[in-house]
Amino acid sequence: VEFSYCDLTSMKSIRQFVQRFKAKNHPLHVLVNNAGVMLVPERKTEDGFEEHFGLNYLGHFLLTNLLLDKLKQSGTHSHNARIITVSSATHYVGKLHLNDLQSRCSYSPHGAYAQSKLALVLFTYRLQHLLTANGSHVTANVVDPGVVNTDLYKHVFWVVKAVKWMTAWLVFKTPEEGASTSIYAAVSPEMEGAGGCYLYNEERTKSADIAYDEELQRRLWTESCKMVGISDESSRVP
């Protein structure tokens, strides 16, 4: 196991990480986009992005795109490289405000968090569409880990923290249990060659209806490319 530092709130850090990784000339068979924040007070990343959208979504969007060439080189017909992105059931109530992705008009921690998680589902479906169109041996799936007992809840109200403390043993999954669906998506033979799936408890299930809107997927992808400063190679794909 090797550790390499990457700050997903920093586009510079992400680019430096990718540069370091590629310099090792290792193959890349699995990428799990798992980092995130939840219900943080209104604040911005060093690049000026609202933190939920910048870290939860844009950081993973840029990281994945910068590593796509390595993933494509590593995947084969019999063993596809796999991209797993961790979203949340919160995406079901999320709304994507294409004209205000940074939540500048009215900031709500819950709304910003849900939007970032919806964006991850839209991103995964668009990514799989592009991978299929290019004939790449790479699959992209999105995972809902469930309600997991981690430090992600440190910004919730004290009442919620108290309830969490009292009911964690009954309601919350352990971190190991929360990771099980991501691991399933990453290594299970049943998922070989399967992409564009929303997984919960190691089973394929239906995501929010809005996530299947292909025009919204396309528009978010194009806008995201502009925001992180990469070329939109998808413009040639319907």
PDB file of N, CA, C and O in Angstrom, residues 168-219:
ATOM      1  N   ALA A 168     -27.145   4.782  16.968  1.00  0.00           N
ATOM      2  CA  ALA A 168     -26.161   4.336  15.971  1.00  0.00           C
ATOM      3  C   ALA A 168     -26.113   2.813  15.857  1.00  0.00           C
ATOM      4  O   ALA A 168     -26.047   2.261  14.762  1.00  0.00           O
ATOM      5  N   TRP A 169     -26.166   2.139  16.999  1.00  0.00           N
ATOM      6  CA  TRP A 169     -26.066   0.664  16.994  1.00  0.00           C
ATOM      7  C   TRP A 169     -27.227   0.010  16.258  1.00  0.00           C
ATOM      8  O   TRP A 169     -27.100  -1.099  15.727  1.00  0.00           O
ATOM      9  N   LEU A 170     -28.362   0.716  16.194  1.00  0.00           N
ATOM     10  CA  LEU A 170     -29.561   0.148  15.597  1.00  0.00           C
ATOM     11  C   LEU A 170     -29.754   0.580  14.140  1.00  0.00           C
ATOM     12  O   LEU A 170     -30.124  -0.228  13.281  1.00  0.00           O
ATOM     13  N   VAL A 171     -29.490   1.864  13.859  1.00  0.00           N
ATOM     14  CA  VAL A 171     -29.820   2.443  12.554  1.00  0.00           C
ATOM     15  C   VAL A 171     -28.614   2.538  11.625  1.00  0.00           C
ATOM     16  O   VAL A 171     -28.724   2.260  10.428  1.00  0.00           O
ATOM     17  N   PHE A 172     -27.464   2.910  12.166  1.00  0.00           N
ATOM     18  CA  PHE A 172     -26.307   3.208  11.337  1.00  0.00           C
ATOM     19  C   PHE A 172     -25.481   1.960  11.001  1.00  0.00           C
ATOM     20  O   PHE A 172     -25.338   1.066  11.832  1.00  0.00           O
ATOM     21  N   LYS A 173     -24.926   1.972   9.803  1.00  0.00           N
ATOM     22  CA  LYS A 173     -23.983   0.928   9.428  1.00  0.00           C
ATOM     23  C   LYS A 173     -22.605   1.274   9.973  1.00  0.00           C
ATOM     24  O   LYS A 173     -22.277   2.442  10.176  1.00  0.00           O
ATOM     25  N   THR A 174     -21.793   0.264  10.191  1.00  0.00           N
ATOM     26  CA  THR A 174     -20.398   0.508  10.531  1.00  0.00           C
ATOM     27  C   THR A 174     -19.675   0.943   9.252  1.00  0.00           C
ATOM     28  O   THR A 174     -20.176   0.714   8.148  1.00  0.00           O
ATOM     29  N   PRO A 175     -18.519   1.584   9.364  1.00  0.00           N
ATOM     30  CA  PRO A 175     -17.764   1.949   8.154  1.00  0.00           C
ATOM     31  C   PRO A 175     -17.499   0.741   7.257  1.00  0.00           C
ATOM     32  O   PRO A 175     -17.540   0.858   6.026  1.00  0.00           O
ATOM     33  N   GLU A 176     -17.229  -0.420   7.877  1.00  0.00           N
ATOM     34  CA  GLU A 176     -16.982  -1.629   7.084  1.00  0.00           C
ATOM     35  C   GLU A 176     -18.229  -2.017   6.292  1.00  0.00           C
ATOM     36  O   GLU A 176     -18.140  -2.366   5.107  1.00  0.00           O
ATOM     37  N   GLU A 177     -19.387  -1.948   6.934  1.00  0.00           N
ATOM     38  CA  GLU A 177     -20.639  -2.272   6.247  1.00  0.00           C
ATOM     39  C   GLU A 177     -20.940  -1.240   5.166  1.00  0.00           C
ATOM     40  O   GLU A 177     -21.439  -1.571   4.083  1.00  0.00           O
ATOM     41  N   GLY A 178     -20.622   0.033   5.461  1.00  0.00           N
ATOM     42  CA  GLY A 178     -20.859   1.086   4.488  1.00  0.00           C
ATOM     43  C   GLY A 178     -19.998   0.953   3.250  1.00  0.00           C
ATOM     44  O   GLY A 178     -20.388   1.386   2.159  1.00  0.00           O
ATOM     45  N   ALA A 179     -18.826   0.343   3.416  1.00  0.00           N
ATOM     46  CA  ALA A 179     -17.910   0.180   2.282  1.00  0.00           C
ATOM     47  C   ALA A 179     -18.244  -1.029   1.421  1.00  0.00           C
ATOM     48  O   ALA A 179     -17.723  -1.152   0.305  1.00  0.00           O
ATOM     49  N   SER A 180     -19.118  -1.891   1.886  1.00  0.00           N
ATOM     50  CA  SER A 180     -19.332  -3.180   1.212  1.00  0.00           C
ATOM     51  C   SER A 180     -19.833  -3.036  -0.225  1.00  0.00           C
ATOM     52  O   SER A 180     -19.397  -3.778  -1.108  1.00  0.00           O
ATOM     53  N   THR A 181     -20.720  -2.086  -0.485  1.00  0.00           N
ATOM     54  CA  THR A 181     -21.253  -1.951  -1.841  1.00  0.00           C
ATOM     55  C   THR A 181     -20.204  -1.373  -2.791  1.00  0.00           C
ATOM     56  O   THR A 181     -20.147  -1.754  -3.963  1.00  0.00           O
ATOM     57  N   SER A 182     -19.366  -0.475  -2.294  1.00  0.00           N
ATOM     58  CA  SER A 182     -18.278   0.046  -3.119  1.00  0.00           C
ATOM     59  C   SER A 182     -17.303  -1.077  -3.476  1.00  0.00           C
ATOM     60  O   SER A 182     -16.835  -1.166  -4.623  1.00  0.00           O
ATOM     61  N   ILE A 183     -17.001  -1.929  -2.498  1.00  0.00           N
ATOM     62  CA  ILE A 183     -16.100  -3.058  -2.748  1.00  0.00           C
ATOM     63  C   ILE A 183     -16.734  -4.034  -3.730  1.00  0.00           C
ATOM     64  O   ILE A 183     -16.068  -4.542  -4.642  1.00  0.00           O
ATOM     65  N   TYR A 184     -18.028  -4.263  -3.556  1.00  0.00           N
ATOM     66  CA  TYR A 184     -18.759  -5.134  -4.482  1.00  0.00           C
ATOM     67  C   TYR A 184     -18.653  -4.601  -5.916  1.00  0.00           C
ATOM     68  O   TYR A 184     -18.359  -5.342  -6.857  1.00  0.00           O
ATOM     69  N   ALA A 185     -18.869  -3.298  -6.074  1.00  0.00           N
ATOM     70  CA  ALA A 185     -18.789  -2.693  -7.412  1.00  0.00           C
ATOM     71  C   ALA A 185     -17.381  -2.769  -7.979  1.00  0.00           C
ATOM     72  O   ALA A 185     -17.192  -2.876  -9.189  1.00  0.00           O
ATOM     73  N   ALA A 186     -16.385  -2.736  -7.094  1.00  0.00           N
ATOM     74  CA  ALA A 186     -14.989  -2.710  -7.535  1.00  0.00           C
ATOM     75  C   ALA A 186     -14.448  -4.074  -7.941  1.00  0.00           C
ATOM     76  O   ALA A 186     -13.628  -4.165  -8.850  1.00  0.00           O
ATOM     77  N   VAL A 187     -14.890  -5.133  -7.266  1.00  0.00           N
ATOM     78  CA  VAL A 187     -14.243  -6.444  -7.483  1.00  0.00           C
ATOM     79  C   VAL A 187     -15.175  -7.592  -7.852  1.00  0.00           C
ATOM     80  O   VAL A 187     -14.699  -8.650  -8.270  1.00  0.00           O
ATOM     81  N   SER A 188     -16.481  -7.428  -7.703  1.00  0.00           N
ATOM     82  CA  SER A 188     -17.375  -8.559  -7.939  1.00  0.00           C
ATOM     83  C   SER A 188     -17.387  -8.992  -9.408  1.00  0.00           C
ATOM     84  O   SER A 188     -17.552  -8.164 -10.310  1.00  0.00           O
ATOM     85  N   PRO A 189     -17.236 -10.297  -9.670  1.00  0.00           N
ATOM     86  CA  PRO A 189     -17.346 -10.809 -11.042  1.00  0.00           C
ATOM     87  C   PRO A 189     -18.714 -10.500 -11.655  1.00  0.00           C
ATOM     88  O   PRO A 189     -18.826 -10.355 -12.874  1.00  0.00           O
ATOM     89  N   GLU A 190     -19.735 -10.382 -10.807  1.00  0.00           N
ATOM     90  CA  GLU A 190     -21.079 -10.091 -11.300  1.00  0.00           C
ATOM     91  C   GLU A 190     -21.169  -8.710 -11.955  1.00  0.00           C
ATOM     92  O   GLU A 190     -22.064  -8.458 -12.762  1.00  0.00           O
ATOM     93  N   MET A 191     -20.254  -7.817 -11.601  1.00  0.00           N
ATOM     94  CA  MET A 191     -20.274  -6.469 -12.150  1.00  0.00           C
ATOM     95  C   MET A 191     -19.325  -6.303 -13.338  1.00  0.00           C
ATOM     96  O   MET A 191     -19.184  -5.195 -13.870  1.00  0.00           O
ATOM     97  N   GLU A 192     -18.692  -7.377 -13.762  1.00  0.00           N
ATOM     98  CA  GLU A 192     -17.787  -7.283 -14.899  1.00  0.00           C
ATOM     99  C   GLU A 192     -18.551  -6.857 -16.161  1.00  0.00           C
ATOM    100  O   GLU A 192     -19.526  -7.490 -16.558  1.00  0.00           O
ATOM    101  N   GLY A 193     -18.115  -5.759 -16.756  1.00  0.00           N
ATOM    102  CA  GLY A 193     -18.721  -5.252 -17.982  1.00  0.00           C
ATOM    103  C   GLY A 193     -20.010  -4.485 -17.774  1.00  0.00           C
ATOM    104  O   GLY A 193     -20.591  -3.980 -18.737  1.00  0.00           O
ATOM    105  N   ALA A 194     -20.471  -4.377 -16.528  1.00  0.00           N
ATOM    106  CA  ALA A 194     -21.730  -3.680 -16.240  1.00  0.00           C
ATOM    107  C   ALA A 194     -21.445  -2.244 -15.822  1.00  0.00           C
ATOM    108  O   ALA A 194     -20.692  -2.005 -14.873  1.00  0.00           O
ATOM    109  N   GLY A 195     -22.032  -1.285 -16.526  1.00  0.00           N
ATOM    110  CA  GLY A 195     -21.825   0.118 -16.199  1.00  0.00           C
ATOM    111  C   GLY A 195     -23.126   0.887 -16.184  1.00  0.00           C
ATOM    112  O   GLY A 195     -24.165   0.409 -16.663  1.00  0.00           O
ATOM    113  N   GLY A 196     -23.074   2.090 -15.646  1.00  0.00           N
ATOM    114  CA  GLY A 196     -24.269   2.926 -15.596  1.00  0.00           C
ATOM    115  C   GLY A 196     -25.293   2.446 -14.597  1.00  0.00           C
ATOM    116  O   GLY A 196     -26.491   2.716 -14.743  1.00  0.00           O
ATOM    117  N   CYS A 197     -24.832   1.756 -13.528  1.00  0.00           N
ATOM    118  CA  CYS A 197     -25.760   1.218 -12.528  1.00  0.00           C
ATOM    119  C   CYS A 197     -25.730   2.051 -11.252  1.00  0.00           C
ATOM    120  O   CYS A 197     -24.700   2.605 -10.889  1.00  0.00           O
ATOM    121  N   TYR A 198     -26.869   2.089 -10.577  1.00  0.00           N
ATOM    122  CA  TYR A 198     -26.970   2.689  -9.242  1.00  0.00           C
ATOM    123  C   TYR A 198     -27.122   1.530  -8.279  1.00  0.00           C
ATOM    124  O   TYR A 198     -28.072   0.733  -8.384  1.00  0.00           O
ATOM    125  N   LEU A 199     -26.183   1.399  -7.339  1.00  0.00           N
ATOM    126  CA  LEU A 199     -26.130   0.236  -6.466  1.00  0.00           C
ATOM    127  C   LEU A 199     -26.392   0.604  -5.006  1.00  0.00           C
ATOM    128  O   LEU A 199     -25.839   1.579  -4.495  1.00  0.00           O
ATOM    129  N   TYR A 200     -27.220  -0.210  -4.368  1.00  0.00           N
ATOM    130  CA  TYR A 200     -27.495  -0.057  -2.935  1.00  0.00           C
ATOM    131  C   TYR A 200     -27.576  -1.440  -2.320  1.00  0.00           C
ATOM    132  O   TYR A 200     -28.274  -2.322  -2.848  1.00  0.00           O
ATOM    133  N   ASN A 201     -26.859  -1.663  -1.225  1.00  0.00           N
ATOM    134  CA  ASN A 201     -26.805  -2.980  -0.583  1.00  0.00           C
ATOM    135  C   ASN A 201     -26.437  -4.082  -1.580  1.00  0.00           C
ATOM    136  O   ASN A 201     -27.039  -5.157  -1.608  1.00  0.00           O
ATOM    137  N   GLU A 202     -25.458  -3.756  -2.427  1.00  0.00           N
ATOM    138  CA  GLU A 202     -24.922  -4.696  -3.420  1.00  0.00           C
ATOM    139  C   GLU A 202     -25.969  -5.151  -4.441  1.00  0.00           C
ATOM    140  O   GLU A 202     -25.845  -6.231  -5.029  1.00  0.00           O
ATOM    141  N   GLU A 203     -26.960  -4.325  -4.675  1.00  0.00           N
ATOM    142  CA  GLU A 203     -27.986  -4.634  -5.675  1.00  0.00           C
ATOM    143  C   GLU A 203     -28.233  -3.415  -6.549  1.00  0.00           C
ATOM    144  O   GLU A 203     -28.133  -2.275  -6.094  1.00  0.00           O
ATOM    145  N   ARG A 204     -28.555  -3.656  -7.807  1.00  0.00           N
ATOM    146  CA  ARG A 204     -28.868  -2.570  -8.728  1.00  0.00           C
ATOM    147  C   ARG A 204     -30.282  -2.069  -8.427  1.00  0.00           C
ATOM    148  O   ARG A 204     -31.216  -2.857  -8.284  1.00  0.00           O
ATOM    149  N   THR A 205     -30.397  -0.776  -8.325  1.00  0.00           N
ATOM    150  CA  THR A 205     -31.705  -0.190  -8.036  1.00  0.00           C
ATOM    151  C   THR A 205     -31.884   1.081  -8.854  1.00  0.00           C
ATOM    152  O   THR A 205     -30.980   1.503  -9.577  1.00  0.00           O
ATOM    153  N   LYS A 206     -33.032   1.698  -8.739  1.00  0.00           N
ATOM    154  CA  LYS A 206     -33.364   2.871  -9.548  1.00  0.00           C
ATOM    155  C   LYS A 206     -32.978   4.145  -8.808  1.00  0.00           C
ATOM    156  O   LYS A 206     -33.272   4.306  -7.628  1.00  0.00           O
ATOM    157  N   SER A 207     -32.313   5.036  -9.509  1.00  0.00           N
ATOM    158  CA  SER A 207     -31.982   6.332  -8.921  1.00  0.00           C
ATOM    159  C   SER A 207     -33.135   7.302  -9.167  1.00  0.00           C
ATOM    160  O   SER A 207     -34.179   6.931  -9.718  1.00  0.00           O
ATOM    161  N   ALA A 208     -32.956   8.546  -8.790  1.00  0.00           N
ATOM    162  CA  ALA A 208     -33.993   9.563  -9.000  1.00  0.00           C
ATOM    163  C   ALA A 208     -34.290   9.712 -10.498  1.00  0.00           C
ATOM    164  O   ALA A 208     -33.392   9.611 -11.336  1.00  0.00           O
ATOM    165  N   ASP A 209     -35.537   9.947 -10.829  1.00  0.00           N
ATOM    166  CA  ASP A 209     -35.942  10.074 -12.232  1.00  0.00           C
ATOM    167  C   ASP A 209     -35.122  11.129 -12.967  1.00  0.00           C
ATOM    168  O   ASP A 209     -34.720  10.932 -14.120  1.00  0.00           O
ATOM    169  N   ILE A 210     -34.857  12.261 -12.308  1.00  0.00           N
ATOM    170  CA  ILE A 210     -34.157  13.369 -12.953  1.00  0.00           C
ATOM    171  C   ILE A 210     -32.744  12.970 -13.376  1.00  0.00           C
ATOM    172  O   ILE A 210     -32.181  13.525 -14.321  1.00  0.00           O
ATOM    173  N   ALA A 211     -32.168  11.970 -12.704  1.00  0.00           N
ATOM    174  CA  ALA A 211     -30.800  11.551 -13.008  1.00  0.00           C
ATOM    175  C   ALA A 211     -30.688  10.902 -14.392  1.00  0.00           C
ATOM    176  O   ALA A 211     -29.595  10.835 -14.954  1.00  0.00           O
ATOM    177  N   TYR A 212     -31.827  10.451 -14.936  1.00  0.00           N
ATOM    178  CA  TYR A 212     -31.811   9.807 -16.251  1.00  0.00           C
ATOM    179  C   TYR A 212     -32.036  10.808 -17.393  1.00  0.00           C
ATOM    180  O   TYR A 212     -32.104  10.421 -18.552  1.00  0.00           O
ATOM    181  N   ASP A 213     -32.134  12.082 -17.059  1.00  0.00           N
ATOM    182  CA  ASP A 213     -32.335  13.130 -18.061  1.00  0.00           C
ATOM    183  C   ASP A 213     -31.023  13.342 -18.825  1.00  0.00           C
ATOM    184  O   ASP A 213     -30.089  13.970 -18.333  1.00  0.00           O
ATOM    185  N   GLU A 214     -30.953  12.833 -20.045  1.00  0.00           N
ATOM    186  CA  GLU A 214     -29.699  12.863 -20.809  1.00  0.00           C
ATOM    187  C   GLU A 214     -29.279  14.277 -21.185  1.00  0.00           C
ATOM    188  O   GLU A 214     -28.083  14.578 -21.260  1.00  0.00           O
ATOM    189  N   GLU A 215     -30.223  15.152 -21.392  1.00  0.00           N
ATOM    190  CA  GLU A 215     -29.888  16.540 -21.714  1.00  0.00           C
ATOM    191  C   GLU A 215     -29.274  17.226 -20.499  1.00  0.00           C
ATOM    192  O   GLU A 215     -28.301  17.987 -20.618  1.00  0.00           O
ATOM    193  N   LEU A 216     -29.808  16.942 -19.328  1.00  0.00           N
ATOM    194  CA  LEU A 216     -29.252  17.509 -18.097  1.00  0.00           C
ATOM    195  C   LEU A 216     -27.857  16.940 -17.837  1.00  0.00           C
ATOM    196  O   LEU A 216     -26.947  17.680 -17.427  1.00  0.00           O
ATOM    197  N   GLN A 217     -27.681  15.655 -18.078  1.00  0.00           N
ATOM    198  CA  GLN A 217     -26.355  15.036 -17.947  1.00  0.00           C
ATOM    199  C   GLN A 217     -25.345  15.748 -18.851  1.00  0.00           C
ATOM    200  O   GLN A 217     -24.235  16.072 -18.428  1.00  0.00           O
ATOM    201  N   ARG A 218     -25.741  15.962 -20.095  1.00  0.00           N
ATOM    202  CA  ARG A 218     -24.848  16.584 -21.077  1.00  0.00           C
ATOM    203  C   ARG A 218     -24.502  18.010 -20.688  1.00  0.00           C
ATOM    204  O   ARG A 218     -23.338  18.412 -20.748  1.00  0.00           O
ATOM    205  N   ARG A 219     -25.509  18.770 -20.260  1.00  0.00           N
ATOM    206  CA  ARG A 219     -25.275  20.172 -19.906  1.00  0.00           C
ATOM    207  C   ARG A 219     -24.393  20.300 -18.662  1.00  0.00           C
ATOM    208  O   ARG A 219     -23.522  21.167 -18.600  1.00  0.00           O
TER     209      ARG A 219
END
